[in-house]
C-alpha cells in the first residue's frame, strides 16, 4: 500500500490538465481583453476618421465669403458618410445635417460643430466657456463668416460594451463606457507669383475713408477709382507699404529683381507672412519703372504692352530721371492724378487718397484725338471709368484678344504713343504687367495688439491679398500712385483666383 501511495505521489501524468485548469480563467480573460482592445481601437478609429472627414469637408468652404457657414454645413451633410462598428448601437452610418448655416455652433445628425476664428496654441488647451471668446467666431453671421478660419467637429460619443469582466478589476463596476472624437480643420489660403510687398490697409480706418471699407471699395467703381499714394517712408499707417521676406534672399538686388519680374516665383500664406525691414527706395523705383519701358533695372524681363505716361521722349529708352514729361495736358498726359492729388489738398487718409475724380475727358482728348469716347468708357460722375478700365480698353477695345484691335499705338496731340521704346525689349503680353500685387495688413489693429513693426516679423496674419494698378512711373523714388483693382475673399471680383492656392488641412 505504501508503495502504491508513493507511486501515485510521484506520478506526473495529467499535470498539464491541472495547469490548464488553473490558468484557463487568465487565458480566457486575456483573450477577451485583447479582443476588447481591438474592438475599442476600431471604434475609436471609425469615429476619429468620421470627425476628420466632416471637419475637412466643412473647412474647405470657409473662404470668408457670405454663406460660408451654410456651405460648410451642406458639405458635411452631403459629401460625408462614415460607417461605425463595435459600439452598443451596432453597425451604423454617421451623418450630419443642415440646420441653417446662421449659428457659429450647431448640432445635426451624429455630430456637433463650432466655427472658430483661432485655435489654442497647444493641444492641451481646450475651448471652454471661460476662454471661448478668444477662439469662437463672432456670433453675428456677417462678422463671424468673415473671420472664420477653422471648424471644430465633435462626434456624439457612442457606447461601448466590454467582453472582459471589468467588474473583477479594482474599482471596475461597469462593463460599458462612451467613446467620442474631436477634429479641428482649417482653410489655408495663399497666393503664388506675388511681389514681396505688403500695404497697410488703406480702408482700415473708415473714419478717414468716408465710411468705406476695403470690401466695399473693391466692389464699387467709384471707390476703386480713388487714387492712393502708397508711401514707403518707414511708418506703418493706412496706405503705406513695405516689404515681405523673399525666399530668394532679401538684399536690394533681390528686391529689385522681384519687383521687376513679371512672375515672381514665390508664395505667401494668409495665415502669416514674414516682413523684411528696410526702405530700399532705389530698387523699388528701378523695379517698378522698368514696367513702363524705362531703362532702370538690370532684372526686367520686359515692359508692359502699354506704357503711355505723358512723355515727350516716349520712344527713347532712358533712365527714370531722363524722362521728359509733357507739361501741357492738352498735348498728352498719362493717366492723370485725382484733382486733390494735383493740388496737394487731399483730405482722406492723411492726404494720400484722392476722390476718384481724375480728368478722363482730357486724357482721352489728348491721347486719342481722332476717336470719340467709346460707349464702354462713357460714364460720368459715379460711373466715370477707372484708369485701369481705360488702360484695358486701350489694349483690347472689343474684349477679344484674337481680333488685335489695340489702340495703344494712337498718337497723342504731342505725338506720344503707348508702345514701349525699342530698347526696352519685348513687351510682356499679359495685360496686367502694370499691376502690383501685395498683402493687405490691418496695421492699426496689429500695432494696437502690441505688435511693433521693427526688424523682421514672422507669422503676421493677412487681411486680404490685393492687386493695384500702377497709374504712373515713380518720379520721386518712394511714392507709388495706384488704384485698387481687386482683393481675394469676401468683396473680391474673382480676378485673383489664378493666384490663389486654397486647401483644407487638419490641425488637431
CSV table of C-alpha atoms in Angstrom, one decimal:
chain,number,residue,atom,x,y,z
A,1,UNK,CA,0.0,0.0,0.0
A,2,UNK,CA,2.8,2.4,0.9
A,3,UNK,CA,4.5,1.7,-2.4
A,4,UNK,CA,1.2,2.4,-4.3
A,5,UNK,CA,0.8,5.7,-2.4
A,6,UNK,CA,4.4,6.7,-3.2
A,7,UNK,CA,4.0,5.8,-6.9
A,8,UNK,CA,0.8,7.9,-7.1
A,9,UNK,CA,2.6,10.8,-5.3
A,10,UNK,CA,5.5,10.8,-7.8
A,11,UNK,CA,3.3,10.2,-10.9
A,12,UNK,CA,3.2,13.4,-13.1
A,13,UNK,CA,0.9,12.2,-15.8
A,14,UNK,CA,-2.1,14.6,-16.4
A,15,UNK,CA,-0.3,17.6,-14.7
A,16,UNK,CA,-0.9,19.7,-17.8
A,17,UNK,CA,-4.7,19.4,-17.3
A,18,UNK,CA,-4.2,20.7,-13.8
A,19,UNK,CA,-2.1,23.7,-15.0
A,20,UNK,CA,-4.6,24.4,-17.8
A,21,UNK,CA,-7.5,24.3,-15.3
A,22,UNK,CA,-5.7,26.7,-13.0
A,23,UNK,CA,-4.6,29.2,-15.8
A,24,UNK,CA,-7.7,28.9,-18.0
A,25,UNK,CA,-9.5,31.9,-16.4
A,26,UNK,CA,-6.4,34.1,-17.0
A,27,UNK,CA,-6.1,32.9,-20.6
A,28,UNK,CA,-9.7,33.5,-21.4
A,29,UNK,CA,-9.6,36.8,-19.6
A,30,UNK,CA,-6.5,37.9,-21.5
A,31,UNK,CA,-8.1,36.8,-24.8
A,32,UNK,CA,-11.2,38.8,-24.1
A,33,UNK,CA,-9.1,41.8,-23.1
A,34,UNK,CA,-7.2,41.6,-26.4
A,35,UNK,CA,-10.5,41.4,-28.3
A,36,UNK,CA,-11.9,44.4,-26.4
A,37,UNK,CA,-8.8,46.4,-27.1
A,38,UNK,CA,-9.1,45.6,-30.8
A,39,UNK,CA,-12.8,46.5,-30.8
A,40,UNK,CA,-12.4,49.8,-28.9
A,41,UNK,CA,-9.5,50.8,-31.2
A,42,UNK,CA,-11.6,50.1,-34.3
A,43,UNK,CA,-14.5,52.1,-32.8
A,44,UNK,CA,-12.2,55.0,-31.9
A,45,UNK,CA,-10.6,54.9,-35.4
A,46,UNK,CA,-14.0,54.9,-37.0
A,47,UNK,CA,-15.2,57.9,-35.0
A,48,UNK,CA,-11.9,59.8,-35.5
A,49,UNK,CA,-11.9,59.3,-39.2
A,50,UNK,CA,-15.5,60.4,-39.3
A,51,UNK,CA,-14.7,63.6,-37.4
A,52,UNK,CA,-11.7,64.3,-39.6
A,53,UNK,CA,-13.8,63.8,-42.8
A,54,UNK,CA,-16.5,66.1,-41.5
A,55,UNK,CA,-14.1,68.8,-40.4
A,56,UNK,CA,-12.1,68.7,-43.7
A,57,UNK,CA,-15.3,68.9,-45.8
A,58,UNK,CA,-16.6,71.8,-43.8
A,59,UNK,CA,-13.2,73.6,-43.7
A,60,UNK,CA,-12.9,73.6,-47.5
A,61,UNK,CA,-15.8,76.1,-47.7
A,62,UNK,CA,-14.5,78.6,-45.1
A,63,UNK,CA,-13.3,81.2,-47.6
A,64,UNK,CA,-14.6,84.2,-45.6
A,65,UNK,CA,-17.4,84.9,-48.1
A,66,UNK,CA,-21.1,85.3,-47.2
A,67,UNK,CA,-22.8,81.9,-46.9
A,68,UNK,CA,-19.7,80.0,-46.0
A,69,UNK,CA,-21.3,78.6,-42.8
A,70,UNK,CA,-24.2,77.2,-44.8
A,71,UNK,CA,-21.9,75.8,-47.5
A,72,UNK,CA,-19.8,74.1,-44.8
A,73,UNK,CA,-22.9,72.5,-43.3
A,74,UNK,CA,-24.0,71.4,-46.8
A,75,UNK,CA,-20.6,69.9,-47.5
A,76,UNK,CA,-20.7,67.9,-44.2
A,77,UNK,CA,-24.3,66.8,-44.8
A,78,UNK,CA,-23.9,65.7,-48.5
A,79,UNK,CA,-20.3,64.7,-49.0
A,80,UNK,CA,-19.5,62.6,-46.0
A,81,UNK,CA,-21.0,59.3,-44.8
A,82,UNK,CA,-18.9,57.2,-42.4
A,83,UNK,CA,-19.8,53.7,-41.1
A,84,UNK,CA,-19.0,52.8,-37.5
A,85,UNK,CA,-18.8,49.4,-35.9
A,86,UNK,CA,-18.4,47.8,-32.4
A,87,UNK,CA,-20.5,50.3,-30.5
A,88,UNK,CA,-23.5,49.3,-28.4
A,89,UNK,CA,-25.6,50.7,-31.4
A,90,UNK,CA,-24.1,48.1,-33.7
A,91,UNK,CA,-23.2,49.0,-37.2
A,92,UNK,CA,-24.5,52.4,-38.2
A,93,UNK,CA,-23.7,55.4,-40.5
A,94,UNK,CA,-22.5,58.7,-39.0
A,95,UNK,CA,-24.3,61.6,-40.7
A,96,UNK,CA,-24.6,65.4,-40.4
A,97,UNK,CA,-27.3,67.9,-41.4
A,98,UNK,CA,-28.0,71.4,-42.5
A,99,UNK,CA,-29.7,73.4,-39.6
A,100,UNK,CA,-29.5,76.7,-41.4
A,101,UNK,CA,-25.9,78.0,-41.5
A,102,UNK,CA,-26.6,81.0,-39.3
A,103,UNK,CA,-25.2,79.9,-36.0
A,104,UNK,CA,-21.5,79.7,-35.1
A,105,UNK,CA,-22.2,76.4,-33.1
A,106,UNK,CA,-24.7,73.8,-34.0
A,107,UNK,CA,-25.7,70.1,-33.9
A,108,UNK,CA,-27.1,67.8,-36.5
A,109,UNK,CA,-27.1,64.0,-37.0
A,110,UNK,CA,-24.3,62.4,-35.1
A,111,UNK,CA,-22.0,65.5,-34.8
A,112,UNK,CA,-21.8,69.0,-33.4
A,113,UNK,CA,-19.5,71.7,-34.6
A,114,UNK,CA,-18.3,75.3,-34.0
A,115,UNK,CA,-16.7,77.8,-36.3
A,116,UNK,CA,-13.5,79.3,-34.9
A,117,UNK,CA,-11.5,82.4,-35.7
A,118,UNK,CA,-8.4,80.9,-33.9
A,119,UNK,CA,-7.3,77.7,-32.2
A,120,UNK,CA,-5.5,77.2,-28.9
A,121,UNK,CA,-1.7,77.3,-29.2
A,122,UNK,CA,-1.3,73.7,-27.9
A,123,UNK,CA,-3.4,70.5,-27.9
A,124,UNK,CA,-3.6,70.6,-24.1
A,125,UNK,CA,-5.8,73.7,-24.1
A,126,UNK,CA,-9.5,73.1,-24.6
A,127,UNK,CA,-12.0,75.6,-25.7
A,128,UNK,CA,-14.3,76.2,-22.7
A,129,UNK,CA,-16.9,78.7,-21.6
A,130,UNK,CA,-14.1,80.6,-19.9
A,131,UNK,CA,-11.9,81.1,-23.0
A,132,UNK,CA,-14.2,80.7,-25.9
A,133,UNK,CA,-14.2,84.5,-26.7
A,134,UNK,CA,-10.6,84.0,-27.8
A,135,UNK,CA,-11.5,81.3,-30.3
A,136,UNK,CA,-15.1,81.2,-31.4
A,137,UNK,CA,-16.1,83.3,-34.4
A,138,UNK,CA,-18.4,86.2,-33.8
A,139,UNK,CA,-22.0,85.2,-33.2
A,140,UNK,CA,-23.2,87.8,-35.8
A,141,UNK,CA,-23.2,85.8,-39.0
A,142,UNK,CA,-21.8,88.5,-41.3
A,143,UNK,CA,-18.9,89.2,-39.0
A,144,UNK,CA,-18.3,85.6,-38.0
A,145,UNK,CA,-18.2,84.3,-41.5
A,146,UNK,CA,-15.6,86.8,-42.5
A,147,UNK,CA,-13.3,85.9,-39.6
A,148,UNK,CA,-13.8,82.1,-39.5
A,149,UNK,CA,-10.6,80.2,-40.2
A,150,UNK,CA,-11.3,76.8,-38.6
A,151,UNK,CA,-14.1,74.4,-37.8
A,152,UNK,CA,-14.1,72.0,-34.8
A,153,UNK,CA,-16.2,68.9,-35.1
A,154,UNK,CA,-17.2,66.6,-32.3
A,155,UNK,CA,-18.8,63.2,-32.9
A,156,UNK,CA,-21.5,62.3,-30.4
A,157,UNK,CA,-20.0,59.8,-28.0
A,158,UNK,CA,-21.1,56.2,-28.7
A,159,UNK,CA,-21.5,53.5,-26.1
A,160,UNK,CA,-19.0,50.6,-25.9
A,161,UNK,CA,-19.7,47.3,-24.1
A,162,UNK,CA,-16.8,45.1,-23.0
A,163,UNK,CA,-16.5,41.4,-23.1
A,164,UNK,CA,-13.8,41.3,-20.5
A,165,UNK,CA,-15.3,41.2,-16.9
A,166,UNK,CA,-14.3,44.7,-15.9
A,167,UNK,CA,-16.1,44.4,-12.6
A,168,UNK,CA,-13.3,42.0,-11.5
A,169,UNK,CA,-10.8,44.7,-11.7
A,170,UNK,CA,-10.1,47.0,-8.7
A,171,UNK,CA,-12.7,49.8,-8.9
A,172,UNK,CA,-14.3,48.3,-12.0
A,173,UNK,CA,-18.1,48.2,-11.7
A,174,UNK,CA,-19.3,48.9,-15.2
A,175,UNK,CA,-18.9,46.9,-18.4
A,176,UNK,CA,-19.5,49.9,-20.7
A,177,UNK,CA,-18.5,53.5,-21.3
A,178,UNK,CA,-18.7,56.0,-24.1
A,179,UNK,CA,-16.1,56.9,-26.8
A,180,UNK,CA,-16.1,60.1,-28.9
A,181,UNK,CA,-13.8,62.0,-31.2
A,182,UNK,CA,-12.9,65.6,-31.9
A,183,UNK,CA,-11.3,67.1,-35.0
A,184,UNK,CA,-10.2,70.6,-36.0
A,185,UNK,CA,-9.6,71.6,-39.6
A,186,UNK,CA,-8.9,74.9,-41.2
A,187,UNK,CA,-8.9,76.7,-44.5
A,188,UNK,CA,-5.5,77.7,-45.7
A,189,UNK,CA,-5.4,80.4,-48.4
A,190,UNK,CA,-2.3,81.6,-50.1
A,191,UNK,CA,-1.1,83.2,-53.3
A,192,UNK,CA,1.8,82.5,-55.6
A,193,UNK,CA,3.7,84.6,-58.2
A,194,UNK,CA,3.2,87.6,-55.9
A,195,UNK,CA,5.5,90.6,-55.4
A,196,UNK,CA,7.1,90.8,-51.9
A,197,UNK,CA,5.2,93.8,-50.8
A,198,UNK,CA,2.6,94.5,-48.1
A,199,UNK,CA,0.4,97.5,-47.7
A,200,UNK,CA,-1.2,98.8,-44.6
A,201,UNK,CA,-5.0,98.5,-45.3
A,202,UNK,CA,-5.9,102.0,-46.8
A,203,UNK,CA,-9.5,101.4,-45.7
A,204,UNK,CA,-8.9,100.1,-42.2
A,205,UNK,CA,-9.9,103.3,-40.5
A,206,UNK,CA,-13.3,104.1,-42.1
A,207,UNK,CA,-13.4,107.4,-40.3
A,208,UNK,CA,-10.9,108.7,-42.8
A,209,UNK,CA,-12.3,107.0,-45.9
A,210,UNK,CA,-15.8,108.3,-45.7
A,211,UNK,CA,-17.1,105.1,-44.1
A,212,UNK,CA,-15.9,102.9,-47.0
A,213,UNK,CA,-14.4,99.5,-46.1
A,214,UNK,CA,-11.9,97.6,-48.2
A,215,UNK,CA,-14.6,95.1,-49.4
A,216,UNK,CA,-16.9,98.0,-50.4
A,217,UNK,CA,-14.1,99.7,-52.3
A,218,UNK,CA,-13.3,96.5,-54.2
A,219,UNK,CA,-17.0,96.1,-55.2
A,220,UNK,CA,-17.7,99.7,-56.2
A,221,UNK,CA,-16.2,101.5,-59.2
A,222,UNK,CA,-16.3,105.0,-57.7
A,223,UNK,CA,-14.3,103.8,-54.8
A,224,UNK,CA,-11.8,101.7,-56.8
A,225,UNK,CA,-11.2,104.8,-58.8
A,226,UNK,CA,-9.8,106.7,-55.8
A,227,UNK,CA,-6.1,107.2,-56.4
A,228,UNK,CA,-3.9,106.1,-53.5
A,229,UNK,CA,-0.4,107.3,-52.9
A,230,UNK,CA,1.4,104.3,-51.4
A,231,UNK,CA,4.2,105.8,-49.3
A,232,UNK,CA,7.3,103.9,-48.3
A,233,UNK,CA,8.6,106.1,-45.6
A,234,UNK,CA,9.0,103.6,-42.8
A,235,UNK,CA,5.8,104.4,-40.9
A,236,UNK,CA,3.0,101.9,-40.8
A,237,UNK,CA,-0.1,104.0,-41.4
A,238,UNK,CA,-3.0,103.1,-43.7
A,239,UNK,CA,-1.8,103.3,-47.3
A,240,UNK,CA,1.9,102.9,-46.5
A,241,UNK,CA,3.8,100.0,-48.0
A,242,UNK,CA,6.9,97.9,-47.1
A,243,UNK,CA,8.3,94.6,-48.0
A,244,UNK,CA,7.9,90.9,-47.3
A,245,UNK,CA,10.7,88.4,-46.9
A,246,UNK,CA,11.7,86.7,-50.2
A,247,UNK,CA,12.6,83.0,-50.4
A,248,UNK,CA,15.5,84.0,-52.7
A,249,UNK,CA,17.2,86.5,-50.3
A,250,UNK,CA,16.4,90.0,-49.1
A,251,UNK,CA,19.1,92.2,-50.4
A,252,UNK,CA,18.5,95.3,-52.6
A,253,UNK,CA,19.2,93.3,-55.8
A,254,UNK,CA,16.8,90.6,-54.9
A,255,UNK,CA,14.0,93.1,-54.1
A,256,UNK,CA,14.5,94.9,-57.4
A,257,UNK,CA,14.5,91.6,-59.2
A,258,UNK,CA,11.2,90.5,-57.6
A,259,UNK,CA,9.6,93.9,-58.4
A,260,UNK,CA,10.8,93.9,-62.0
A,261,UNK,CA,9.8,90.3,-62.7
A,262,UNK,CA,6.5,89.6,-64.4
A,263,UNK,CA,6.1,86.4,-62.5
A,264,UNK,CA,8.0,86.3,-59.1
A,265,UNK,CA,8.5,82.7,-58.1
A,266,UNK,CA,7.3,82.9,-54.5
A,267,UNK,CA,4.2,82.2,-52.5
A,268,UNK,CA,2.7,83.8,-49.4
A,269,UNK,CA,0.1,82.4,-47.0
A,270,UNK,CA,-2.8,84.3,-45.5
A,271,UNK,CA,-2.1,82.5,-42.2
A,272,UNK,CA,1.0,84.6,-41.8
A,273,UNK,CA,3.7,86.4,-43.7
A,274,UNK,CA,7.2,87.5,-42.8
A,275,UNK,CA,8.1,91.1,-43.2
A,276,UNK,CA,11.5,92.4,-44.2
A,277,UNK,CA,12.7,95.7,-42.8
A,278,UNK,CA,14.3,98.4,-44.9
A,279,UNK,CA,13.1,101.0,-47.4
A,280,UNK,CA,15.3,100.5,-50.5
A,281,UNK,CA,13.8,103.3,-52.5
A,282,UNK,CA,16.2,102.8,-55.4
A,283,UNK,CA,15.3,99.2,-56.1
A,284,UNK,CA,11.6,100.0,-55.8
A,285,UNK,CA,11.8,102.8,-58.3
A,286,UNK,CA,14.0,100.7,-60.6
A,287,UNK,CA,11.8,97.6,-60.5
A,288,UNK,CA,8.5,99.4,-60.9
A,289,UNK,CA,9.7,101.8,-63.6
A,290,UNK,CA,11.0,99.0,-65.8
A,291,UNK,CA,7.4,98.1,-66.4
A,292,UNK,CA,7.0,101.4,-68.1
A,293,UNK,CA,9.7,100.8,-70.6
A,294,UNK,CA,12.2,102.9,-68.6
A,295,UNK,CA,15.8,101.8,-68.6
A,296,UNK,CA,16.0,101.5,-64.8
A,297,UNK,CA,16.6,97.8,-63.9
A,298,UNK,CA,19.0,95.1,-65.0
A,299,UNK,CA,16.5,92.5,-64.0
A,300,UNK,CA,13.4,93.4,-66.1
A,301,UNK,CA,12.0,90.7,-68.3
A,302,UNK,CA,10.2,93.3,-70.4
A,303,UNK,CA,7.9,96.3,-70.3
A,304,UNK,CA,4.1,96.4,-70.3
A,305,UNK,CA,2.4,96.5,-73.7
A,306,UNK,CA,1.0,99.9,-72.9
A,307,UNK,CA,3.4,102.3,-71.2
A,308,UNK,CA,1.7,105.6,-72.0
A,309,UNK,CA,2.8,108.1,-69.4
A,310,UNK,CA,2.7,111.6,-70.8
A,311,UNK,CA,6.3,111.6,-72.0
A,312,UNK,CA,7.7,113.8,-74.8
A,313,UNK,CA,10.6,111.4,-75.4
A,314,UNK,CA,8.4,108.3,-75.3
A,315,UNK,CA,10.3,106.4,-78.0
A,316,UNK,CA,13.7,106.8,-76.2
A,317,UNK,CA,15.0,104.2,-73.8
A,318,UNK,CA,16.2,106.4,-71.0
A,319,UNK,CA,16.7,106.3,-67.3
A,320,UNK,CA,14.0,107.4,-64.8
A,321,UNK,CA,15.4,110.8,-64.3
A,322,UNK,CA,15.8,111.4,-68.0
A,323,UNK,CA,12.1,111.0,-68.9
A,324,UNK,CA,10.9,114.3,-70.3
A,325,UNK,CA,7.3,114.6,-69.2
A,326,UNK,CA,4.8,116.7,-71.1
A,327,UNK,CA,3.7,119.8,-69.2
A,328,UNK,CA,0.8,120.8,-71.4
A,329,UNK,CA,-2.1,118.4,-70.6
A,330,UNK,CA,-3.9,119.2,-73.8
A,331,UNK,CA,-1.0,117.7,-75.8
A,332,UNK,CA,-0.6,114.4,-74.0
A,333,UNK,CA,-0.8,113.2,-70.4
A,334,UNK,CA,-0.6,110.0,-68.6
A,335,UNK,CA,-3.5,108.6,-66.6
A,336,UNK,CA,-3.9,111.8,-64.6
A,337,UNK,CA,-4.0,112.1,-60.8
A,338,UNK,CA,-7.1,112.9,-58.9
A,339,UNK,CA,-7.7,116.7,-58.6
A,340,UNK,CA,-6.7,116.9,-55.0
A,341,UNK,CA,-3.5,114.9,-55.7
A,342,UNK,CA,-2.6,117.5,-58.3
A,343,UNK,CA,-3.5,120.4,-56.0
A,344,UNK,CA,-2.0,118.7,-52.9
A,345,UNK,CA,-5.0,119.2,-50.7
A,346,UNK,CA,-6.5,115.7,-50.4
A,347,UNK,CA,-8.2,115.2,-47.0
A,348,UNK,CA,-8.7,111.4,-46.9
A,349,UNK,CA,-6.0,109.1,-45.4
A,350,UNK,CA,-3.7,111.9,-44.4
A,351,UNK,CA,-3.8,113.5,-47.8
A,352,UNK,CA,-2.8,110.3,-49.7
A,353,UNK,CA,-6.2,109.2,-51.0
A,354,UNK,CA,-8.0,111.1,-53.8
A,355,UNK,CA,-11.7,111.3,-54.5
A,356,UNK,CA,-11.6,109.4,-57.8
A,357,UNK,CA,-12.3,112.5,-59.9
A,358,UNK,CA,-9.4,112.1,-62.5
A,359,UNK,CA,-9.9,114.1,-65.7
A,360,UNK,CA,-10.8,111.2,-68.1
A,361,UNK,CA,-12.2,113.6,-70.7
A,362,UNK,CA,-8.9,115.5,-71.0
A,363,UNK,CA,-6.9,112.2,-71.1
A,364,UNK,CA,-9.0,110.8,-73.9
A,365,UNK,CA,-9.0,114.0,-76.0
A,366,UNK,CA,-5.2,114.4,-75.7
A,367,UNK,CA,-4.2,110.8,-76.3
A,368,UNK,CA,-6.9,109.6,-78.8
A,369,UNK,CA,-7.7,112.9,-80.6
A,370,UNK,CA,-9.3,111.1,-83.6
A,371,UNK,CA,-11.6,108.8,-81.6
A,372,UNK,CA,-14.9,109.6,-80.0
A,373,UNK,CA,-15.2,108.4,-76.4
A,374,UNK,CA,-16.5,104.7,-76.7
A,375,UNK,CA,-19.7,103.7,-75.0
A,376,UNK,CA,-17.8,101.4,-72.7
A,377,UNK,CA,-16.0,104.4,-71.2
A,378,UNK,CA,-18.7,107.0,-71.5
A,379,UNK,CA,-19.8,107.1,-67.8
A,380,UNK,CA,-19.7,110.2,-65.8
A,381,UNK,CA,-19.9,111.0,-62.1
A,382,UNK,CA,-20.1,107.8,-60.0
A,383,UNK,CA,-19.8,105.8,-63.3
A,384,UNK,CA,-16.7,107.5,-64.6
A,385,UNK,CA,-14.3,104.7,-65.7
A,386,UNK,CA,-11.3,103.8,-63.7
A,387,UNK,CA,-7.8,104.3,-65.0
A,388,UNK,CA,-7.4,100.5,-65.1
A,389,UNK,CA,-10.6,100.1,-67.2
A,390,UNK,CA,-9.3,102.8,-69.6
A,391,UNK,CA,-5.9,101.0,-69.8
A,392,UNK,CA,-7.5,97.7,-70.5
A,393,UNK,CA,-9.8,99.2,-73.1
A,394,UNK,CA,-6.8,100.6,-75.0
A,395,UNK,CA,-5.2,97.2,-75.1
A,396,UNK,CA,-8.3,95.4,-76.3
A,397,UNK,CA,-11.4,97.5,-77.2
A,398,UNK,CA,-13.7,94.6,-78.0
A,399,UNK,CA,-12.6,92.3,-75.3
A,400,UNK,CA,-11.4,89.6,-77.8
A,401,UNK,CA,-7.6,89.3,-77.9
A,402,UNK,CA,-7.8,87.4,-81.3
A,403,UNK,CA,-9.0,90.5,-83.2
A,404,UNK,CA,-5.9,92.5,-82.4
A,405,UNK,CA,-7.7,95.9,-82.4
A,406,UNK,CA,-5.5,97.6,-79.8
A,407,UNK,CA,-5.4,101.4,-79.9
A,408,UNK,CA,-2.2,101.6,-77.8
A,409,UNK,CA,-0.4,102.9,-80.9
A,410,UNK,CA,-2.7,106.0,-81.2
A,411,UNK,CA,-0.5,109.2,-81.3
A,412,UNK,CA,-1.4,111.9,-78.8
A,413,UNK,CA,-1.6,115.5,-79.8
A,414,UNK,CA,2.0,115.8,-78.8
A,415,UNK,CA,3.0,112.6,-80.6
A,416,UNK,CA,3.3,110.1,-77.8
A,417,UNK,CA,2.2,106.5,-78.4
A,418,UNK,CA,1.7,103.8,-75.8
A,419,UNK,CA,4.2,101.5,-77.4
A,420,UNK,CA,7.3,100.9,-75.3
A,421,UNK,CA,10.6,102.1,-76.8
A,422,UNK,CA,12.5,99.5,-78.8
A,423,UNK,CA,15.4,99.4,-76.4
A,424,UNK,CA,13.1,98.2,-73.6
A,425,UNK,CA,12.9,94.7,-75.1
A,426,UNK,CA,9.9,92.5,-76.0
A,427,UNK,CA,6.8,93.7,-74.1
A,428,UNK,CA,5.2,91.2,-71.7
A,429,UNK,CA,2.0,90.1,-73.4
A,430,UNK,CA,-0.1,89.8,-70.2
A,431,UNK,CA,-2.2,92.9,-69.9
A,432,UNK,CA,-1.6,93.0,-66.1
A,433,UNK,CA,2.1,93.8,-66.3
A,434,UNK,CA,1.3,97.1,-64.6
A,435,UNK,CA,-0.4,95.5,-61.6
A,436,UNK,CA,1.2,95.5,-58.3
A,437,UNK,CA,0.2,92.5,-56.1
A,438,UNK,CA,0.6,92.6,-52.3
A,439,UNK,CA,-0.7,91.5,-48.9
A,440,UNK,CA,-3.1,93.8,-47.1
A,441,UNK,CA,-2.4,94.1,-43.3
A,442,UNK,CA,-4.5,95.8,-40.7
A,443,UNK,CA,-1.5,97.7,-39.4
A,444,UNK,CA,-3.5,99.8,-36.9
A,445,UNK,CA,-5.1,96.7,-35.3
A,446,UNK,CA,-1.8,94.8,-35.3
A,447,UNK,CA,0.0,97.7,-33.5
A,448,UNK,CA,-2.8,98.1,-31.1
A,449,UNK,CA,-2.4,94.4,-30.1
A,450,UNK,CA,1.2,95.1,-29.1
A,451,UNK,CA,3.0,94.3,-32.4
A,452,UNK,CA,5.9,96.5,-33.2
A,453,UNK,CA,6.9,96.9,-36.8
A,454,UNK,CA,10.6,96.9,-36.2
A,455,UNK,CA,13.0,94.4,-37.5
A,456,UNK,CA,11.8,91.2,-39.2
A,457,UNK,CA,8.4,89.9,-38.1
A,458,UNK,CA,7.1,86.4,-38.7
A,459,UNK,CA,3.7,85.0,-39.0
A,460,UNK,CA,1.8,88.2,-39.4
A,461,UNK,CA,-1.9,87.5,-40.4
A,462,UNK,CA,-3.1,88.9,-43.7
A,463,UNK,CA,-6.4,90.6,-44.1
A,464,UNK,CA,-6.6,90.1,-47.9
A,465,UNK,CA,-4.3,89.8,-50.8
A,466,UNK,CA,-4.9,92.5,-53.4
A,467,UNK,CA,-4.0,93.9,-56.8
A,468,UNK,CA,-3.3,97.6,-57.5
A,469,UNK,CA,-3.0,99.2,-60.9
A,470,UNK,CA,0.2,101.4,-61.1
A,471,UNK,CA,-1.1,104.6,-62.7
A,472,UNK,CA,2.3,106.3,-63.4
A,473,UNK,CA,6.0,105.7,-63.0
A,474,UNK,CA,7.7,106.6,-59.7
A,475,UNK,CA,9.2,110.1,-60.0
A,476,UNK,CA,10.5,110.8,-56.5
A,477,UNK,CA,11.9,107.4,-55.6
A,478,UNK,CA,9.4,106.4,-52.9
A,479,UNK,CA,5.7,107.0,-53.6
A,480,UNK,CA,3.7,104.7,-55.9
A,481,UNK,CA,0.4,106.0,-57.2
A,482,UNK,CA,-2.2,103.2,-57.6
A,483,UNK,CA,-5.8,102.3,-58.0
A,484,UNK,CA,-7.3,99.3,-56.2
A,485,UNK,CA,-8.3,96.6,-58.6
A,486,UNK,CA,-9.4,93.6,-56.7
A,487,UNK,CA,-9.0,91.6,-53.4
A,488,UNK,CA,-9.2,88.0,-52.5
A,489,UNK,CA,-12.0,86.6,-50.5
A,490,UNK,CA,-15.1,88.5,-49.4
A,491,UNK,CA,-15.7,91.5,-51.6
A,492,UNK,CA,-13.4,90.3,-54.4
A,493,UNK,CA,-14.3,90.1,-58.0
A,494,UNK,CA,-12.5,86.8,-58.9
A,495,UNK,CA,-9.7,88.3,-60.9
A,496,UNK,CA,-7.1,86.9,-58.5
A,497,UNK,CA,-8.4,83.4,-58.5
A,498,UNK,CA,-5.5,82.2,-60.7
A,499,UNK,CA,-3.0,83.2,-58.0
A,500,UNK,CA,-4.9,81.6,-55.1
A,501,UNK,CA,-3.8,78.3,-53.6
A,502,UNK,CA,-6.5,77.2,-51.3
A,503,UNK,CA,-6.7,74.0,-49.3
A,504,UNK,CA,-8.2,72.5,-46.2
A,505,UNK,CA,-6.0,70.8,-43.7
A,506,UNK,CA,-6.2,69.1,-40.3
A,507,UNK,CA,-4.8,70.9,-37.3
A,508,UNK,CA,-5.9,68.8,-34.4
